[in-house]
Every structure is written in C-alpha cells, then in structure tokens.
Amino acid sequence: MPSTYIPAGRTSKIIKGGMTLQVQTEYAGRPTPQVTTTIINEGKVVHKIRRDLDKPISSAEEQNRMEVTIKRQHAEVLDILQSEFYNPVSFGKKVLKHEKNMPLRDRLASIPGIKKIFTIDNEGNFISEKASKQFQETFAMIFKNIQELMKIFARQPGVGKTREKGVYEIERDRLYFVSVGSECYFMVVKRQSGEIDYEQAIRSAIRESPFE
C-alpha cells in the first residue's frame, strides 16, 4: 500500500553559460526509500544524486523532518552548481556580489529585498527586548514556537554553544531562519523585481564568510 506521507519536493532553475538547468529534489518510497536530486538540461537527465534511506516515512513527524532534509540536499546541489561560476555567484538573471572582507551580517543585509534582520542567540533569546517585541507582534506563532524551531539546527560538540549552520525557509519570500554557528537570525524579506532565490542567496553569503 502506497505511503500517505509524501514530503514536498523542491524545484529550481539555473541559467548557466547559455544553458537552462532544472534541478529537482524529491522523495520516493519505491523501489527503495530515497531522496533524489535530478539535474536536467533540455529535457535530458545530465546527473542524478541519490540518497538511500533506512526506511519509508511512516508518520507526519518523519515527513516534516524529511522536508528539511530535502531542502538541505537541494541546496547543497545548487551550491555545487553555483560554485562553478567565477566570482560572483549567479542566481537566475540576478547577479549578487558579496565581498569576502564584508562582515557577515552586512553581506546578509546587502541582499536586495532584505527588509529586517532579527538576531537571536543559540538559546533562542533576542538580543534586545525591543527586537523581541517587534518580532512577536508580526510573527506571533513563530515567536511562540522558537524553541522547537531551534532544533532544526543541531548543537555542535566542543567548546562554546554553537549550532549547525544552515538556512530554513519558513515562508517563501517572506521569512527565513538562519544559523551561522555562533548565533541565529530571522530574516524578513520583501521581494523586489528580479529573480532572486533568497534561500540560495543567504546560503551563499554564509558560505563566503572569511571566518569559516
């Protein structure tokens, strides 16, 4: 019997050297449980990356976790494709430059369409009472569930309180949750003209940090 738990997949388009590449990442329960990213050029599969899973998805909780996995695998493949570009990184028709000597937060703020950045520590606390109140007024449900959201980026072993780095899309083209290891950000977006993949733009800015 087919599983009723099917996580949402991801689809992106990259324009590269005159080619239009389609990148699709999706879950399949058969013939074996797997997450597969397929790269397509003019209808032809040019590469496929497959991650085999231990077992099929059997609960809503597992489905939610798998959607995070799908997003991460999709982003990693896009990173590899984008890295073949010579400085700057291209996102569709929009080209963004992030200078390596620019502070990380400034690079994030320089992405077109970023309206507001809220900083929180790795325990989920806002850096100021004013910021906490502003965020709560706009995103009440997210504020209420911050501690659950923090679990998306696992704690890292070693000295200090650090977390896994990454980007999580809470609401497309509106709100993103970002971990840079030492602290986290909520990034509020108001889309401008142009084809910017905000999740990829944020991930690129983090990857280019001189402190990594």
XYZ file of C-alpha atoms in Angstrom:
212
model
C 0.000 0.000 0.000
C 1.483 3.412 -1.005
C 2.525 5.665 1.859
C 0.219 8.558 2.735
C 3.182 10.599 3.953
C 4.754 12.332 0.972
C 7.027 15.311 1.755
C 7.066 18.313 -0.565
C 9.840 18.333 -3.153
C 11.949 21.228 -4.424
C 12.444 22.587 -7.947
C 14.891 25.266 -9.094
C 16.170 26.679 -12.363
C 19.730 27.807 -13.030
C 20.805 29.711 -16.142
C 24.404 28.806 -16.757
C 26.569 29.555 -19.780
C 23.587 29.745 -22.108
C 22.047 26.569 -20.679
C 18.943 26.355 -18.537
C 19.328 23.649 -15.920
C 16.358 22.355 -13.982
C 17.129 20.908 -10.548
C 14.523 18.709 -8.860
C 14.780 17.067 -5.444
C 12.078 14.666 -4.281
C 11.312 11.729 -2.035
C 10.341 8.294 -3.323
C 9.258 5.299 -1.264
C 9.733 2.799 -4.080
C 11.532 0.701 -5.176
C 13.547 1.696 -2.086
C 13.133 4.780 0.144
C 15.329 7.556 -1.217
C 15.769 11.276 -1.786
C 16.881 12.025 -5.327
C 18.125 15.225 -6.918
C 17.938 15.257 -10.710
C 19.676 17.782 -12.969
C 18.000 18.220 -16.348
C 19.124 20.099 -19.459
C 16.691 20.435 -22.393
C 14.633 17.528 -21.135
C 17.625 15.212 -20.701
C 18.928 13.994 -17.353
C 22.590 15.010 -17.075
C 23.161 13.941 -13.479
C 21.346 12.312 -10.608
C 22.280 12.313 -6.914
C 20.538 9.706 -4.776
C 20.479 9.342 -1.007
C 19.152 5.986 0.179
C 17.081 5.960 3.370
C 16.810 3.294 6.052
C 13.023 3.019 5.870
C 9.917 4.640 4.335
C 8.260 7.627 6.002
C 5.612 6.391 8.411
C 4.463 9.471 10.364
C 3.725 13.172 9.985
C 6.727 13.974 12.206
C 9.053 11.972 9.931
C 7.519 13.721 6.923
C 8.325 17.136 8.410
C 11.918 16.101 9.138
C 12.282 14.721 5.617
C 11.161 18.025 4.126
C 14.066 19.693 5.943
C 16.415 17.004 4.561
C 15.091 17.568 1.043
C 15.661 21.317 1.324
C 19.228 20.795 2.535
C 20.137 18.266 -0.173
C 18.614 20.505 -2.834
C 20.581 23.493 -1.550
C 23.843 21.536 -1.427
C 23.478 20.511 -5.088
C 22.694 24.099 -6.082
C 25.793 25.212 -4.174
C 27.942 22.828 -6.202
C 26.475 24.083 -9.482
C 26.821 27.703 -8.467
C 30.415 27.241 -7.306
C 31.492 26.584 -10.871
C 30.795 30.217 -11.676
C 33.730 32.590 -11.425
C 33.050 35.135 -8.643
C 30.158 36.449 -8.452
C 27.622 33.757 -7.743
C 24.657 33.875 -10.130
C 21.062 33.398 -9.075
C 18.958 33.171 -12.261
C 19.094 36.551 -14.030
C 20.168 38.388 -10.901
C 23.860 38.610 -10.034
C 24.856 39.293 -6.449
C 28.319 40.117 -5.127
C 29.384 39.537 -1.547
C 32.825 40.869 -0.702
C 34.729 38.421 1.478
C 36.023 41.192 3.730
C 32.491 42.410 4.480
C 31.084 41.391 7.883
C 28.654 38.510 7.600
C 25.624 40.431 8.835
C 26.379 43.229 6.341
C 26.579 40.725 3.491
C 23.212 39.320 4.507
C 21.716 42.809 4.768
C 23.065 43.708 1.295
C 20.900 41.087 -0.434
C 18.205 43.020 -2.350
C 14.822 42.695 -0.683
C 16.047 42.001 2.869
C 13.767 44.185 4.992
C 14.801 43.294 8.548
C 17.228 41.012 10.387
C 16.478 39.879 13.937
C 19.409 38.392 15.860
C 18.946 35.692 18.500
C 21.458 33.677 20.481
C 21.739 29.890 20.300
C 19.280 29.528 23.164
C 16.556 31.354 21.230
C 16.814 34.707 23.047
C 16.569 38.001 21.172
C 19.417 40.453 21.666
C 17.050 43.146 22.917
C 13.598 43.468 24.436
C 12.611 45.855 21.636
C 13.555 43.333 18.920
C 11.716 40.580 20.777
C 8.551 42.665 20.969
C 8.723 43.705 17.303
C 9.138 40.121 16.132
C 6.345 38.852 18.395
C 3.931 41.468 17.071
C 4.496 40.403 13.470
C 5.168 36.671 13.795
C 3.281 35.603 16.908
C 3.088 31.872 16.101
C 6.764 31.662 15.152
C 7.691 33.501 18.348
C 5.633 31.048 20.391
C 7.459 28.074 18.844
C 11.033 29.397 18.730
C 12.387 26.595 20.930
C 11.062 23.953 18.512
C 12.460 25.878 15.577
C 15.911 25.972 17.181
C 16.032 22.160 16.993
C 16.310 22.339 13.188
C 19.996 23.188 13.586
C 21.615 20.681 15.922
C 24.027 21.678 18.662
C 27.670 21.085 17.789
C 30.131 19.352 20.134
C 33.135 21.164 21.526
C 33.836 24.379 23.374
C 31.105 27.023 23.349
C 27.450 26.889 22.374
C 27.409 26.508 18.612
C 24.880 25.056 16.207
C 24.917 23.522 12.757
C 24.975 26.203 10.044
C 22.152 26.463 7.563
C 19.095 28.204 6.152
C 15.469 27.199 6.731
C 12.661 28.698 4.652
C 9.743 29.391 6.999
C 7.661 31.283 4.456
C 8.880 31.684 0.896
C 9.926 35.238 0.016
C 8.874 36.443 3.475
C 10.700 34.836 6.405
C 13.888 32.755 6.728
C 15.580 31.243 9.777
C 19.378 31.251 9.565
C 22.075 29.687 11.722
C 25.677 30.852 11.320
C 27.025 28.652 14.094
C 27.607 31.226 16.812
C 24.157 32.823 16.586
C 20.938 32.762 14.570
C 18.892 35.245 12.549
C 15.325 35.691 11.415
C 15.465 37.425 8.041
C 12.370 39.237 6.823
C 12.111 39.569 3.038
C 10.055 41.812 0.790
C 10.610 40.647 -2.771
C 11.793 43.240 -5.246
C 11.970 42.909 -9.012
C 14.339 40.256 -10.325
C 14.707 36.519 -9.953
C 16.432 36.024 -6.604
C 16.375 32.670 -4.859
C 16.567 34.030 -1.327
C 17.399 30.712 0.309
C 20.357 30.313 -2.032
C 21.455 33.946 -1.700
C 21.507 33.668 2.097
C 23.305 30.323 1.969
C 25.924 31.791 -0.375
C 26.577 34.726 1.961
C 27.118 32.326 4.854
C 29.409 30.094 2.822
C 31.634 33.013 1.843
C 32.281 34.060 5.416
C 36.023 34.653 5.959
C 35.656 33.148 9.436
C 34.683 29.685 8.144
